[in-house]
Each structure stands twice: as C-alpha cells, then as structure tokens.
Short mmCIF file of C-alpha atoms and ligand atoms in Angstrom, two decimals:
data_model
loop_
_atom_site.label_atom_id
_atom_site.label_comp_id
_atom_site.label_asym_id
_atom_site.label_seq_id
_atom_site.Cartn_x
_atom_site.Cartn_y
_atom_site.Cartn_z
CA MET A 941 -29.57 -20.38 -118.07
CA LYS A 942 -32.65 -20.82 -115.92
CA ARG A 943 -30.94 -23.65 -114.00
CA GLU A 944 -27.86 -21.42 -113.38
CA ARG A 945 -29.96 -18.68 -111.77
CA LYS A 946 -31.65 -21.18 -109.54
CA THR A 947 -28.31 -22.47 -108.28
CA LYS A 948 -27.09 -18.91 -107.55
CA LYS A 949 -30.25 -18.16 -105.51
CA ARG A 950 -29.78 -21.25 -103.38
CA GLY A 951 -26.16 -20.24 -102.64
CA ILE A 952 -27.24 -16.82 -101.27
CA LEU A 953 -29.86 -18.44 -99.08
CA ARG A 954 -27.33 -20.76 -97.54
CA TRP A 955 -25.00 -17.94 -96.93
CA LEU A 956 -27.75 -15.93 -95.17
CA LEU A 957 -28.68 -18.87 -93.00
CA ALA A 958 -25.09 -19.29 -91.94
CA LEU A 959 -24.85 -15.59 -91.13
CA TYR A 960 -28.04 -15.76 -89.14
CA ALA A 961 -26.77 -18.73 -87.11
CA MET A 962 -23.53 -16.88 -86.41
CA LEU A 963 -25.44 -13.82 -85.17
CA LEU A 964 -27.56 -16.00 -82.90
CA LEU A 965 -24.44 -17.62 -81.48
CA ALA A 966 -22.79 -14.20 -80.93
CA ALA A 967 -25.90 -12.91 -79.13
CA LEU A 968 -25.96 -16.03 -76.95
CA LEU A 969 -22.30 -15.65 -76.05
CA PHE A 970 -22.88 -11.99 -75.26
CA VAL A 971 -25.69 -12.84 -72.84
CA ILE A 972 -23.72 -15.61 -71.17
CA ASP A 973 -20.65 -13.37 -70.84
CA GLY A 974 -22.74 -10.73 -69.03
CA ARG A 975 -20.13 -8.07 -69.63
CA HIS A 976 -20.22 -5.14 -67.10
CA VAL A 977 -17.87 -2.78 -65.25
CA ARG A 978 -15.81 -3.94 -62.29
CA PHE A 979 -14.41 -1.30 -59.87
CA TYR A 980 -11.27 -1.56 -57.77
CA LEU A 981 -11.24 0.99 -54.87
CA ASN A 982 -7.85 1.87 -53.49
CA GLY A 983 -8.35 1.78 -49.73
CA PRO A 984 -11.53 0.87 -47.82
CA ALA A 985 -15.05 1.49 -49.08
CA GLU A 986 -15.95 3.07 -45.73
CA THR A 987 -13.44 5.29 -43.99
CA GLU A 988 -13.09 7.93 -41.31
CA LEU A 989 -11.51 11.30 -41.65
CA ALA A 990 -10.48 13.39 -38.67
CA LEU A 991 -12.24 16.72 -38.54
CA GLY A 992 -9.95 19.47 -39.79
CA SER A 993 -7.99 17.31 -42.16
CA ALA A 994 -8.15 17.43 -45.97
CA TYR A 995 -9.60 14.46 -47.82
CA GLU A 996 -7.03 12.74 -49.94
CA GLU A 997 -8.37 10.77 -52.85
CA GLN A 998 -6.95 7.29 -52.93
CA GLY A 999 -8.28 6.53 -56.37
CA CYS A 1000 -10.28 3.84 -58.11
CA ARG A 1001 -9.75 1.67 -61.17
CA ALA A 1002 -12.43 0.28 -63.45
CA VAL A 1003 -12.33 -2.55 -66.01
CA SER A 1004 -14.90 -4.26 -68.15
CA ALA A 1005 -15.43 -7.84 -67.04
CA GLY A 1006 -17.49 -10.84 -68.04
CA ARG A 1007 -18.02 -14.50 -67.23
CA LEU A 1008 -16.61 -15.97 -70.35
CA PHE A 1009 -13.90 -13.64 -71.51
CA GLY A 1010 -12.66 -12.27 -68.16
CA GLU A 1011 -11.46 -8.73 -67.67
CA GLY A 1012 -11.09 -6.46 -70.59
CA ARG A 1013 -9.54 -3.09 -70.95
CA GLU A 1014 -9.05 -0.36 -68.33
CA LEU A 1015 -11.85 2.23 -68.39
CA ALA A 1016 -11.72 5.91 -67.62
CA VAL A 1017 -13.07 6.75 -64.12
CA THR A 1018 -14.45 10.10 -63.00
CA ALA A 1019 -14.76 10.82 -59.26
CA SER A 1020 -17.46 13.09 -57.87
CA GLY A 1021 -18.93 14.15 -54.53
CA GLU A 1022 -17.20 16.59 -52.18
CA VAL A 1023 -15.83 15.62 -48.76
CA ASP A 1024 -15.73 18.64 -46.45
CA GLY A 1025 -13.02 17.88 -43.86
CA GLU A 1026 -14.04 20.95 -41.86
CA THR A 1027 -17.60 19.80 -41.25
CA LEU A 1028 -18.74 16.73 -39.34
CA GLY A 1029 -20.87 14.38 -41.40
CA ASP A 1030 -21.10 11.37 -43.71
CA TYR A 1031 -19.98 11.93 -47.30
CA ALA A 1032 -20.38 9.79 -50.43
CA ARG A 1033 -17.57 9.81 -52.96
CA ALA A 1034 -18.82 8.39 -56.30
CA TYR A 1035 -16.74 6.76 -59.05
CA THR A 1036 -18.29 6.57 -62.54
CA ALA A 1037 -17.15 4.57 -65.59
CA ARG A 1038 -18.93 4.23 -68.95
CA TRP A 1039 -19.27 0.94 -70.88
CA LEU A 1040 -21.39 0.29 -73.88
CA PHE A 1041 -23.36 3.53 -73.56
CA GLN A 1042 -24.13 2.82 -69.92
CA ASP A 1043 -22.79 4.46 -66.70
CA TYR A 1044 -21.60 2.27 -63.87
CA ARG A 1045 -20.98 3.62 -60.30
CA ALA A 1046 -19.08 2.70 -57.15
CA VAL A 1047 -19.35 4.63 -53.87
CA ARG A 1048 -16.92 5.20 -51.02
CA THR A 1049 -18.40 6.48 -47.73
CA VAL A 1050 -16.30 8.96 -45.76
CA HIS A 1051 -17.26 9.84 -42.16
CA VAL A 1052 -15.78 13.11 -41.03
CA VAL A 1053 -15.43 12.62 -37.27
CA ASP A 1054 -14.17 14.58 -34.27
CA ARG A 1055 -11.01 13.03 -32.95
CA THR A 1056 -9.66 15.96 -31.01
CA PRO A 1057 -10.02 15.80 -27.23
CA PRO A 1058 -10.86 18.95 -25.31
CA GLU A 1059 -7.97 20.97 -24.00
CA ILE A 1060 -7.70 21.40 -20.23
CA VAL A 1061 -5.71 24.35 -18.99
CA LEU A 1062 -4.75 24.55 -15.30
CA GLN A 1063 -4.36 27.89 -13.65
CA THR A 1064 -1.94 28.55 -10.82
CA ARG A 1065 -1.87 31.32 -8.25
CA LEU A 1066 1.52 32.85 -7.76
CA GLY A 1067 2.94 32.14 -4.30
CA TYR A 1068 0.07 29.90 -3.22
CA ALA A 1069 1.41 27.23 -0.82
CA PRO A 1070 -1.36 25.54 1.14
CA SER A 1071 -0.80 23.21 4.07
CA TRP A 1072 -2.58 19.83 3.83
CA LEU A 1073 -4.19 20.60 7.18
CA GLU A 1074 -5.85 23.68 5.68
CA GLY A 1075 -6.82 21.80 2.57
CA TYR A 1076 -6.21 22.67 -1.05
CA GLU A 1077 -8.21 25.45 -2.59
CA GLU A 1078 -8.65 24.94 -6.32
CA GLU A 1079 -6.64 27.45 -8.32
CA GLY A 1080 -8.89 27.13 -11.37
CA PHE A 1081 -9.02 25.37 -14.73
CA THR A 1082 -10.78 25.48 -18.10
CA ALA A 1083 -11.68 22.83 -20.66
CA ILE A 1084 -12.36 23.89 -24.25
CA ASP A 1085 -13.35 21.50 -27.04
CA ASN A 1086 -12.98 22.16 -30.76
CA VAL A 1087 -16.55 20.99 -31.39
CA ASP A 1088 -18.44 21.26 -28.08
CA GLY A 1089 -16.92 24.54 -26.95
CA ASP A 1090 -16.55 25.24 -23.24
CA LEU A 1091 -16.70 22.00 -21.23
CA THR A 1092 -15.28 23.40 -17.97
CA ASP A 1093 -18.48 22.50 -16.11
CA ARG A 1094 -18.17 18.88 -17.24
CA VAL A 1095 -14.69 18.37 -15.84
CA GLU A 1096 -14.45 15.61 -13.25
CA ARG A 1097 -12.02 16.54 -10.51
CA LEU A 1098 -10.39 13.82 -8.37
CA GLU A 1099 -8.21 14.80 -5.45
CA HIS A 1100 -6.03 11.97 -4.22
CA GLY A 1101 -2.91 12.10 -2.16
CA GLU A 1102 -0.94 15.13 -3.22
CA ASN A 1103 -2.44 15.14 -6.73
CA VAL A 1104 -5.57 16.37 -8.43
CA ASP A 1105 -6.71 14.73 -11.65
CA TYR A 1106 -8.96 16.59 -14.12
CA ILE A 1107 -10.82 14.50 -16.66
CA VAL A 1108 -13.30 15.53 -19.36
CA THR A 1109 -14.84 13.78 -22.35
CA ASP A 1110 -16.39 15.52 -25.37
CA ALA A 1111 -19.60 14.48 -27.14
CA ALA A 1112 -17.60 12.40 -29.64
CA GLY A 1113 -16.04 10.41 -26.79
CA ASN A 1114 -12.57 12.00 -26.85
CA THR A 1115 -11.15 12.15 -23.32
CA ALA A 1116 -8.62 14.58 -21.96
CA ALA A 1117 -6.90 14.06 -18.61
CA VAL A 1118 -4.35 16.22 -16.86
CA SER A 1119 -2.95 16.10 -13.36
CA ARG A 1120 -1.63 18.69 -10.99
CA ARG A 1121 0.66 18.21 -8.02
CA ILE A 1122 -0.73 20.23 -5.12
CA PRO A 1123 1.87 22.74 -3.95
CA TYR A 1124 1.67 21.75 -0.25
CA SER A 1125 4.06 23.41 2.14
CA VAL A 1126 3.09 20.82 4.75
CA GLY A 1127 2.03 17.67 2.92
CA ARG A 1128 -0.28 14.79 3.43
CA PRO A 1129 0.96 12.77 6.39
CA THR A 1130 1.27 9.06 6.95
CA ILE A 1131 0.41 7.59 10.34
CA GLU A 1132 2.35 4.71 11.82
CA PRO A 1133 1.19 3.02 15.01
CA THR A 1134 4.17 2.44 17.26
CA GLY A 1135 4.74 -1.26 17.63
CA GLY A 1136 2.99 -2.12 14.37
CA GLU A 1137 -0.50 -2.59 13.04
CA ASN A 1138 -0.96 -5.88 14.84
CA LEU A 1139 -0.43 -5.88 18.55
CA GLU A 1140 -0.70 -8.74 20.97
CA ILE A 1141 -1.05 -7.90 24.64
CA PRO A 1142 -1.66 -10.11 27.65
CA ALA A 1143 -4.99 -9.54 29.40
CA ALA A 1144 -4.47 -6.98 32.18
CA PHE A 1145 -6.29 -4.39 34.26
CA SER A 1146 -5.17 -1.53 32.07
CA PHE A 1147 -4.01 -0.82 28.56
CA THR A 1148 -1.70 1.96 27.55
CA ASP A 1149 -1.74 2.75 23.87
CA PRO A 1150 1.87 2.60 22.66
CA GLY A 1151 1.05 5.58 20.47
CA PHE A 1152 1.86 6.49 16.88
CA THR A 1153 3.86 8.81 14.72
CA ALA A 1154 2.43 11.01 11.98
CA ALA A 1155 4.63 12.94 9.59
CA ASP A 1156 4.56 14.14 6.01
CA ALA A 1157 7.18 13.42 3.35
CA LYS A 1158 9.13 16.50 4.34
CA GLY A 1159 9.33 15.30 7.94
CA HIS A 1160 6.80 17.67 9.50
CA ASP A 1161 5.45 16.11 12.70
CA LEU A 1162 1.64 16.06 12.55
CA SER A 1163 1.04 13.68 15.46
CA ALA A 1164 -0.64 16.42 17.47
CA PHE A 1165 -3.55 16.31 15.01
CA VAL A 1166 -4.13 12.57 15.27
CA THR A 1167 -7.21 11.24 17.04
CA ALA A 1168 -7.35 7.67 18.34
CA GLU A 1169 -10.66 5.86 18.55
CA GLY A 1170 -11.86 2.38 19.42
CA GLY A 1171 -11.93 0.97 22.89
CA VAL A 1172 -9.85 -1.91 24.13
CA ASP A 1173 -11.04 -3.85 27.17
CA PRO A 1174 -7.73 -5.29 28.32
CA THR A 1175 -9.46 -7.43 30.96
CA ARG A 1176 -11.43 -9.31 28.29
CA PRO A 1177 -9.61 -11.47 25.76
CA GLY A 1178 -10.58 -10.81 22.16
CA ARG A 1179 -9.77 -8.81 19.08
CA TYR A 1180 -10.07 -5.05 19.18
CA GLU A 1181 -9.53 -2.33 16.61
CA ARG A 1182 -8.15 1.09 17.23
CA VAL A 1183 -8.28 3.71 14.49
CA TYR A 1184 -5.78 6.56 14.31
CA ALA A 1185 -6.90 9.36 12.03
CA ILE A 1186 -6.25 12.92 10.95
CA THR A 1187 -8.93 14.87 9.15
CA ASN A 1188 -8.04 18.16 7.53
CA ARG A 1189 -10.19 21.26 7.18
CA VAL A 1190 -11.82 20.08 3.96
CA GLY A 1191 -12.65 16.62 5.31
CA ASP A 1192 -9.79 14.65 3.78
CA THR A 1193 -9.03 11.86 6.23
CA ILE A 1194 -5.96 9.74 6.65
CA SER A 1195 -6.39 6.76 8.94
CA VAL A 1196 -4.68 3.60 10.05
CA THR A 1197 -6.35 0.78 11.93
CA ARG A 1198 -4.47 -1.18 14.50
CA GLN A 1199 -5.63 -4.66 15.45
CA ILE A 1200 -5.10 -5.46 19.10
CA ASP A 1201 -5.41 -9.00 20.36
CA VAL A 1202 -5.91 -9.33 24.10
CA VAL A 1203 -4.53 -12.76 24.91
CA PRO A 1204 -5.62 -14.69 28.00
CA ALA A 1205 -3.06 -16.05 30.45
CA VAL A 1206 -2.54 -19.79 30.52
CA LEU A 1207 -2.91 -20.91 34.12
CA PRO A 1208 -1.01 -23.97 35.31
CA GLU A 1209 -2.91 -27.17 35.90
CA ALA A 1210 -3.79 -27.93 39.51
CA VAL A 1211 -1.82 -30.76 41.06
CA ILE A 1212 -3.93 -32.91 43.38
CA PRO A 1213 -1.82 -33.96 46.39
CA GLU A 1214 -1.14 -37.66 46.72
CA GLU A 1215 -1.36 -37.67 50.52
CA LYS A 1216 -4.16 -36.48 52.80
CA THR A 1217 -3.70 -32.72 52.90
CA ILE A 1218 -5.32 -29.81 54.67
CA TYR A 1219 -5.05 -26.30 53.25
CA LEU A 1220 -5.91 -23.94 56.10
CA THR A 1221 -7.24 -20.63 54.77
CA PHE A 1222 -8.12 -17.57 56.85
CA ASP A 1223 -10.20 -14.74 55.41
CA ASP A 1224 -11.11 -11.20 56.37
CA GLY A 1225 -8.00 -10.37 58.44
CA PRO A 1226 -5.57 -9.19 59.44
CA GLY A 1227 -7.33 -8.39 62.70
CA PRO A 1228 -6.83 -8.48 66.46
CA TYR A 1229 -6.45 -12.30 66.62
CA THR A 1230 -4.10 -12.74 63.67
CA GLY A 1231 -0.96 -12.43 65.81
CA GLN A 1232 -2.23 -15.10 68.20
CA LEU A 1233 -3.01 -17.35 65.25
CA LEU A 1234 0.47 -16.87 63.79
CA ASP A 1235 1.97 -17.79 67.20
CA VAL A 1236 0.13 -21.13 67.25
CA LEU A 1237 1.04 -21.91 63.63
CA LYS A 1238 4.65 -21.12 64.45
CA GLU A 1239 4.57 -23.32 67.54
CA TYR A 1240 3.46 -26.32 65.48
CA GLY A 1241 5.37 -25.46 62.34
CA VAL A 1242 2.17 -25.35 60.28
CA LYS A 1243 1.83 -23.13 57.20
CA ALA A 1244 -1.50 -21.59 56.20
CA THR A 1245 -2.93 -19.20 53.61
CA PHE A 1246 -4.33 -15.74 54.39
CA PHE A 1247 -6.81 -13.94 52.14
CA VAL A 1248 -6.50 -10.45 53.48
CA THR A 1249 -8.53 -7.24 53.55
CA CYS A 1250 -7.73 -3.59 54.24
CA ARG A 1251 -10.32 -3.20 56.96
CA TYR A 1252 -8.11 -3.02 60.05
CA PRO A 1253 -5.09 -0.77 59.37
CA ASP A 1254 -3.77 -1.35 62.92
CA PHE A 1255 -2.96 -4.94 61.99
CA PHE A 1256 -1.55 -4.45 58.49
CA ASP A 1257 1.90 -5.47 59.72
CA MET A 1258 0.55 -8.98 60.39
CA VAL A 1259 0.45 -9.43 56.60
CA GLY A 1260 4.20 -8.93 56.46
CA ARG A 1261 4.75 -11.19 59.44
CA ALA A 1262 2.64 -13.98 57.96
CA TYR A 1263 4.63 -13.80 54.73
CA ARG A 1264 8.01 -13.79 56.50
CA GLU A 1265 6.95 -16.78 58.60
CA GLY A 1266 6.36 -18.80 55.44
CA HIS A 1267 2.61 -18.44 55.04
CA THR A 1268 0.96 -17.62 51.76
CA VAL A 1269 -0.78 -14.28 51.39
CA GLY A 1270 -3.48 -13.68 48.80
CA VAL A 1271 -6.06 -10.99 48.11
CA HIS A 1272 -9.58 -11.09 49.51
CA SER A 1273 -10.94 -7.53 49.23
CA ALA A 1274 -9.98 -4.04 50.34
CA SER A 1275 -13.45 -3.03 51.53
CA HIS A 1276 -15.25 -6.38 51.66
CA ASN A 1277 -18.40 -4.44 50.84
CA TYR A 1278 -20.44 -6.68 48.52
CA TYR A 1279 -22.56 -3.83 47.20
CA GLU A 1280 -19.53 -1.79 46.29
CA ILE A 1281 -17.26 -4.43 44.84
CA TYR A 1282 -19.90 -6.29 42.83
CA ALA A 1283 -21.47 -3.10 41.46
CA SER A 1284 -19.28 -3.36 38.37
CA GLU A 1285 -16.15 -5.04 37.08
CA GLU A 1286 -14.33 -1.72 37.33
CA ALA A 1287 -15.31 -1.40 41.01
CA PHE A 1288 -14.12 -4.94 41.69
CA TYR A 1289 -10.79 -4.37 39.93
CA GLU A 1290 -10.26 -1.09 41.77
CA ASP A 1291 -10.89 -2.77 45.15
CA PHE A 1292 -8.78 -5.78 44.22
CA ARG A 1293 -5.82 -3.65 43.19
CA ARG A 1294 -6.03 -1.60 46.36
CA CYS A 1295 -5.83 -4.82 48.39
CA GLU A 1296 -3.07 -6.28 46.24
CA GLU A 1297 -1.14 -3.06 46.83
CA LEU A 1298 -1.29 -3.75 50.59
CA VAL A 1299 0.04 -7.27 50.03
CA TYR A 1300 2.87 -5.89 47.89
CA LYS A 1301 3.76 -3.22 50.45
CA GLN A 1302 3.79 -5.72 53.28
CA THR A 1303 5.51 -8.63 51.55
CA GLY A 1304 7.48 -7.05 48.70
CA GLN A 1305 5.82 -9.58 46.40
CA HIS A 1306 2.87 -9.36 44.07
CA THR A 1307 0.33 -12.11 44.43
CA THR A 1308 -1.83 -13.81 41.84
CA LEU A 1309 -3.90 -15.76 44.39
CA PHE A 1310 -7.22 -14.53 45.70
CA ARG A 1311 -10.62 -15.45 47.05
CA PHE A 1312 -13.84 -13.71 46.07
CA PRO A 1313 -15.72 -12.23 49.05
CA GLY A 1314 -18.64 -14.63 49.49
CA GLY A 1315 -16.87 -17.17 47.25
CA SER A 1316 -17.28 -17.49 43.50
CA SER A 1317 -20.70 -19.13 44.03
CA ASN A 1318 -22.14 -16.19 45.99
CA THR A 1319 -25.62 -14.94 45.21
CA VAL A 1320 -25.25 -11.74 47.20
CA SER A 1321 -23.95 -10.24 43.92
CA SER A 1322 -27.12 -11.14 42.03
CA PHE A 1323 -28.16 -7.48 42.01
CA ASN A 1324 -25.61 -7.33 39.16
CA GLU A 1325 -26.62 -10.19 36.91
CA GLY A 1326 -23.78 -12.35 35.64
CA ILE A 1327 -21.01 -10.43 37.40
CA MET A 1328 -19.43 -13.57 38.93
CA THR A 1329 -19.40 -15.31 35.55
CA ARG A 1330 -17.66 -12.32 34.02
CA LEU A 1331 -15.23 -11.77 36.88
CA THR A 1332 -14.12 -15.39 37.19
CA ALA A 1333 -13.38 -15.42 33.45
CA SER A 1334 -11.57 -12.09 33.33
CA MET A 1335 -9.52 -12.65 36.50
CA ASN A 1336 -8.35 -16.04 35.20
CA ALA A 1337 -7.59 -14.44 31.83
CA MET A 1338 -5.41 -11.88 33.59
CA GLY A 1339 -3.45 -14.65 35.27
CA TYR A 1340 -5.10 -14.60 38.70
CA GLN A 1341 -6.29 -17.83 40.32
CA TYR A 1342 -9.18 -17.80 42.76
CA PHE A 1343 -9.84 -20.36 45.44
CA ASP A 1344 -13.11 -21.45 47.00
CA TRP A 1345 -13.27 -24.18 49.68
CA ASN A 1346 -14.56 -27.69 50.13
CA VAL A 1347 -14.73 -27.62 53.94
CA ASP A 1348 -16.65 -24.80 55.64
CA SER A 1349 -15.99 -24.23 59.36
CA ASP A 1350 -19.19 -22.13 59.43
CA ASP A 1351 -17.36 -19.67 61.70
CA ALA A 1352 -18.99 -16.81 59.81
CA GLY A 1353 -22.36 -18.54 59.95
CA LYS A 1354 -24.26 -19.97 62.91
CA THR A 1355 -21.29 -21.55 64.66
CA HIS A 1356 -19.84 -19.34 67.39
CA THR A 1357 -17.84 -21.81 69.53
CA SER A 1358 -14.39 -23.32 69.13
CA TRP A 1359 -15.64 -26.89 69.58
CA GLY A 1360 -18.39 -26.22 67.02
CA VAL A 1361 -15.81 -24.92 64.51
CA LEU A 1362 -13.58 -27.95 65.15
CA LYS A 1363 -16.47 -30.38 64.71
CA ASN A 1364 -17.57 -28.74 61.45
CA ILE A 1365 -14.05 -29.07 60.09
CA GLN A 1366 -13.68 -32.68 61.23
CA ASP A 1367 -17.04 -33.58 59.68
CA GLY A 1368 -16.19 -31.66 56.54
CA CYS A 1369 -12.86 -33.45 56.08
CA GLU A 1370 -14.52 -36.86 56.38
CA GLY A 1371 -13.81 -38.87 53.24
CA LYS A 1372 -11.86 -36.14 51.43
CA ASP A 1373 -8.32 -36.60 50.08
CA TYR A 1374 -7.60 -32.92 50.41
CA CYS A 1375 -9.41 -30.29 52.42
CA LEU A 1376 -9.54 -26.62 51.53
CA VAL A 1377 -10.80 -25.28 54.86
CA LEU A 1378 -12.55 -21.93 55.18
CA GLN A 1379 -11.98 -20.01 58.42
CA HIS A 1380 -11.88 -16.35 59.43
CA ASP A 1381 -9.04 -15.01 61.62
CA VAL A 1382 -11.29 -12.14 62.73
CA LYS A 1383 -13.32 -14.67 64.81
CA ASP A 1384 -11.65 -15.36 68.15
CA TYR A 1385 -13.43 -18.72 68.67
CA SER A 1386 -12.24 -19.88 65.26
CA VAL A 1387 -8.64 -18.92 66.04
CA ALA A 1388 -9.01 -20.64 69.41
CA ALA A 1389 -9.97 -23.90 67.67
CA LEU A 1390 -6.65 -24.09 65.83
CA ARG A 1391 -4.52 -25.96 68.39
CA ASP A 1392 -7.00 -28.86 68.71
CA LEU A 1393 -7.49 -28.87 64.95
CA ILE A 1394 -3.75 -29.29 64.30
CA LEU A 1395 -3.49 -32.09 66.87
CA TRP A 1396 -6.51 -33.91 65.44
CA ALA A 1397 -5.24 -33.52 61.87
CA ARG A 1398 -1.81 -34.90 62.69
CA GLU A 1399 -3.31 -37.85 64.56
CA ASN A 1400 -5.39 -38.61 61.51
CA GLY A 1401 -2.53 -38.53 59.00
CA TYR A 1402 -3.05 -35.12 57.41
CA SER A 1403 -0.24 -32.84 56.43
CA PHE A 1404 -0.62 -29.07 55.99
CA GLU A 1405 0.09 -27.19 52.77
CA THR A 1406 -0.30 -23.62 51.58
CA LEU A 1407 -2.10 -22.63 48.42
CA SER A 1408 -0.18 -21.87 45.23
CA MET A 1409 -0.86 -21.55 41.51
CA THR A 1410 -0.69 -25.33 41.20
CA ALA A 1411 -2.81 -26.15 44.28
CA PRO A 1412 -6.38 -27.47 43.99
CA THR A 1413 -8.86 -24.60 43.65
CA ALA A 1414 -12.06 -26.20 44.97
CA HIS A 1415 -14.04 -24.00 42.59
CA HIS A 1416 -17.76 -23.87 43.33
CA PRO A 1417 -20.33 -23.98 40.55
CA LEU A 1418 -21.14 -20.38 39.60
CA ALA A 1419 -24.55 -19.14 40.72
CA ASN A 1420 -24.48 -15.69 39.17
ZN1 ZN B 2013 -14.74 -12.67 53.51
#
C-alpha cells in the first residue's frame, strides 16, 4: 500500500517536469519568433496632395508576423489623422492595429502643396493700333495667385519682335506665361542692305553706299527712318563695318551690319627692258616751250612721257597734241603747290583728280600713271609726317602707278644751261641699262638740250620708250 503511493507520487512529478520543459520550450520559441504587426501601405508612405483637392485614403493592411512562423492572420486597422486639402501643410495619417494587447502604428505623411500657377489676364484697349515707330503702349494686365494673391507687380514683361511675353512665378514655384501679339498697324521692319551684308569694293577715291531697303511684313516702306553709320575709307584697303539702324520712339532698335572689304588693286610687274633704253620724262608743263619740244620729238620720231600740271591754261591743248603724237601723258599735279597738296590725303586726291580731269578732257583717256611733285622721296612734305608713306600705298592700292627717276638733269636745280643739262644726263646714264630721265619742259634751256641728247643717245645705242604700267618705276626710298 505504502509502496503504491510512492509510485503514484513519482509519476506526478515526472509529469510536472515534462510540462515545465514544454512551457520553457514554448517560451523560447515565442521569443525567437518575435511576433509583431507588419503593415502594408497602399501607395507611398510620403505623398503630395494638390491644394484644393480632397484626400483619398488608399488604405493599409496589417498582419501579425514572426521569424519562425511567418505571417499570421489579417488584423483590423483603424486610420486616424485628418488631411485638410484646403490648407497648405504637412499631415500625418496614422494606421493602428492591435496584437496581443498592444497597439502597433504606421504613418503616412501627406504634404498639401500649391500646384496652381497664378492666372495672368491681359487687357486690351478697343481700337488701339499702334505703329512700331511710335512704340507699343502697354494695355494692361493682372496676375492673381490662389495662394499669394495679387502678383501683378511681380510679372516679368519681355517685348520682342511683335510679341510681348508676360511671366510670373508664385511662392511655390508655379510659373504662368502668356503672350500677346502687339496690334501694330505698321509693324517692326527688317532692313536689307542692297548688294548684301558682305560687300567687296576695289580701293577708289570715293565710296557710294549702295543703300538698303527697310519694310515691315505688310510692305510698309520704312527706309526713310534708317540711319547709316560707320565710315569707309575707300582709299585704304581693309575691312570696314557699316551699321544700318532704325530706332523707334521707345528705343527699340533694329539694325543690320554690313561688312565692306576695300580690296587693293594688283599692279602689273615692271618689265625691265633688255636693251639700253631711255625714258624721257618732262614735268611741270604744258608751258610755252612744250610745242617746240614736241616739234623736235616729232622730227626724230622719239616718244616721251609728260607729267602735266594745270598751271598754264594757255597751253592745255599741248596735252592733247602730245597724246595724239604718240606720247604718254600722266598726272603730275594741278597746282604743284607742295603746302596745299601735301596738307592731307584729301587735298592730294582733290588736286590729283583735278589734273587727271585735264588729261581726260585733252586726250579722251583716263590715265593711271603719275609722278609726285618733288618725287616720292621728297622731304618738302615733312610738315605732314608720313604723308608720302600713306600716299604711295593708297595710290598703288587704287591702281595708280607712280614713277620717280634714276637720272636727274638738274634742270630745276643749279643747272641753267643746255650743255649742263646734256652733261648731267650723259653722266647720269653712265653704266645704267635703262634711264628714267627727269626734265622739265617749262625750262627753255632743258628743251633746247633735246636735239643733242637724242643724237648722243642714238650714237650710244639707246632706244627711246614711253612709260606704261609695265615700265620700270625707279622708285626712290621713301623719306617721309
Ligand atoms: Zn614738278
């Protein structure tokens, strides 16, 4: 009996131990499982809502979940927290689920933001039809924003062509832009330089702008309002710009720039004669002895070159005679007044053209040959520094060739006798293949030396030639 009770007691103890071990194991599994609530938000956890719209709940699911046994059953979710779609701000929408006497929460953030741009309203004045020349007078506009209110003062106004753009941005960064076409009766013109925007002209004494046209899209001629600016020195090769512009009453300017290239002439290369040659040249005439000189030249069949002036009108017809008798006529100077002609390039050109005009009238031909008074190496022009350097360059660029000399008869210097002139020329020709001889047909003793000079030259194997664009130039080194 006693033994039976003892056995029964032991059985209970075992059973309790087993129960205890099972409870321990269950508790351990529970801890490892770490069961909690898992939320599933429909849609993003952070979202924006345009001001003025109603918040629409997208919902949220919740399940219990653990490491060991995975997801369990669906739990009831309650949503809380208001989102006011009419008021800017950040709102929290909370989702709550209960599990094992404990509340779990998930939050969705909703930003109520302004997405509405301001509204720009353009006003128009009935019958208003401005001309571009008068300029456009703003007819008025307003800009109202749903949040910021009146933004009219913040409107940026851009007038371009025949349009005005109005742009405004509210505090939230929403931009509104509208455009208006200006109701011009006479519109914005376009300017077109006649002959194109790139012009190439040969260097010359003068330049005449080929002009321009200016008209609006409706064909109104606005050329009378165009101004042209930017000088072109046609005597000096280079690149020039000329700007054609119209500015209207409010300062809107339309302009076109024309590029003008003044191109220098290409002069032919000088051909050095193969045989002994004398180029007789006579300056400063025609004068009282020119006729006599022409008679002698005619008698011997010799051709010479005359660099003429306009100083003795009584003898102008000698220029024509010289040309008709086969001589070459070039320009020397109308006035031969150093202080006048070397005062400026303009003064030189004016004098030159006056003299060239005489040559043209007398011969019917223009000439491109000339000799500078005093020669290109003169220093009498030094009162105007550098003038000879500038003139030699510009005259060549314009296609004119100048000639100096390599034999000076000194007939305008200290030599005042025919035999002295002859001797100077003979000495000067010594050892030269070609002789560019300087004489003056206004000196009687120089003219009187001609017959003996021709005889001597022929005896010594010289032939006579006239100057031309391909003749030697005998240029002196420039001294100014
Ligand atoms: Zn002279």
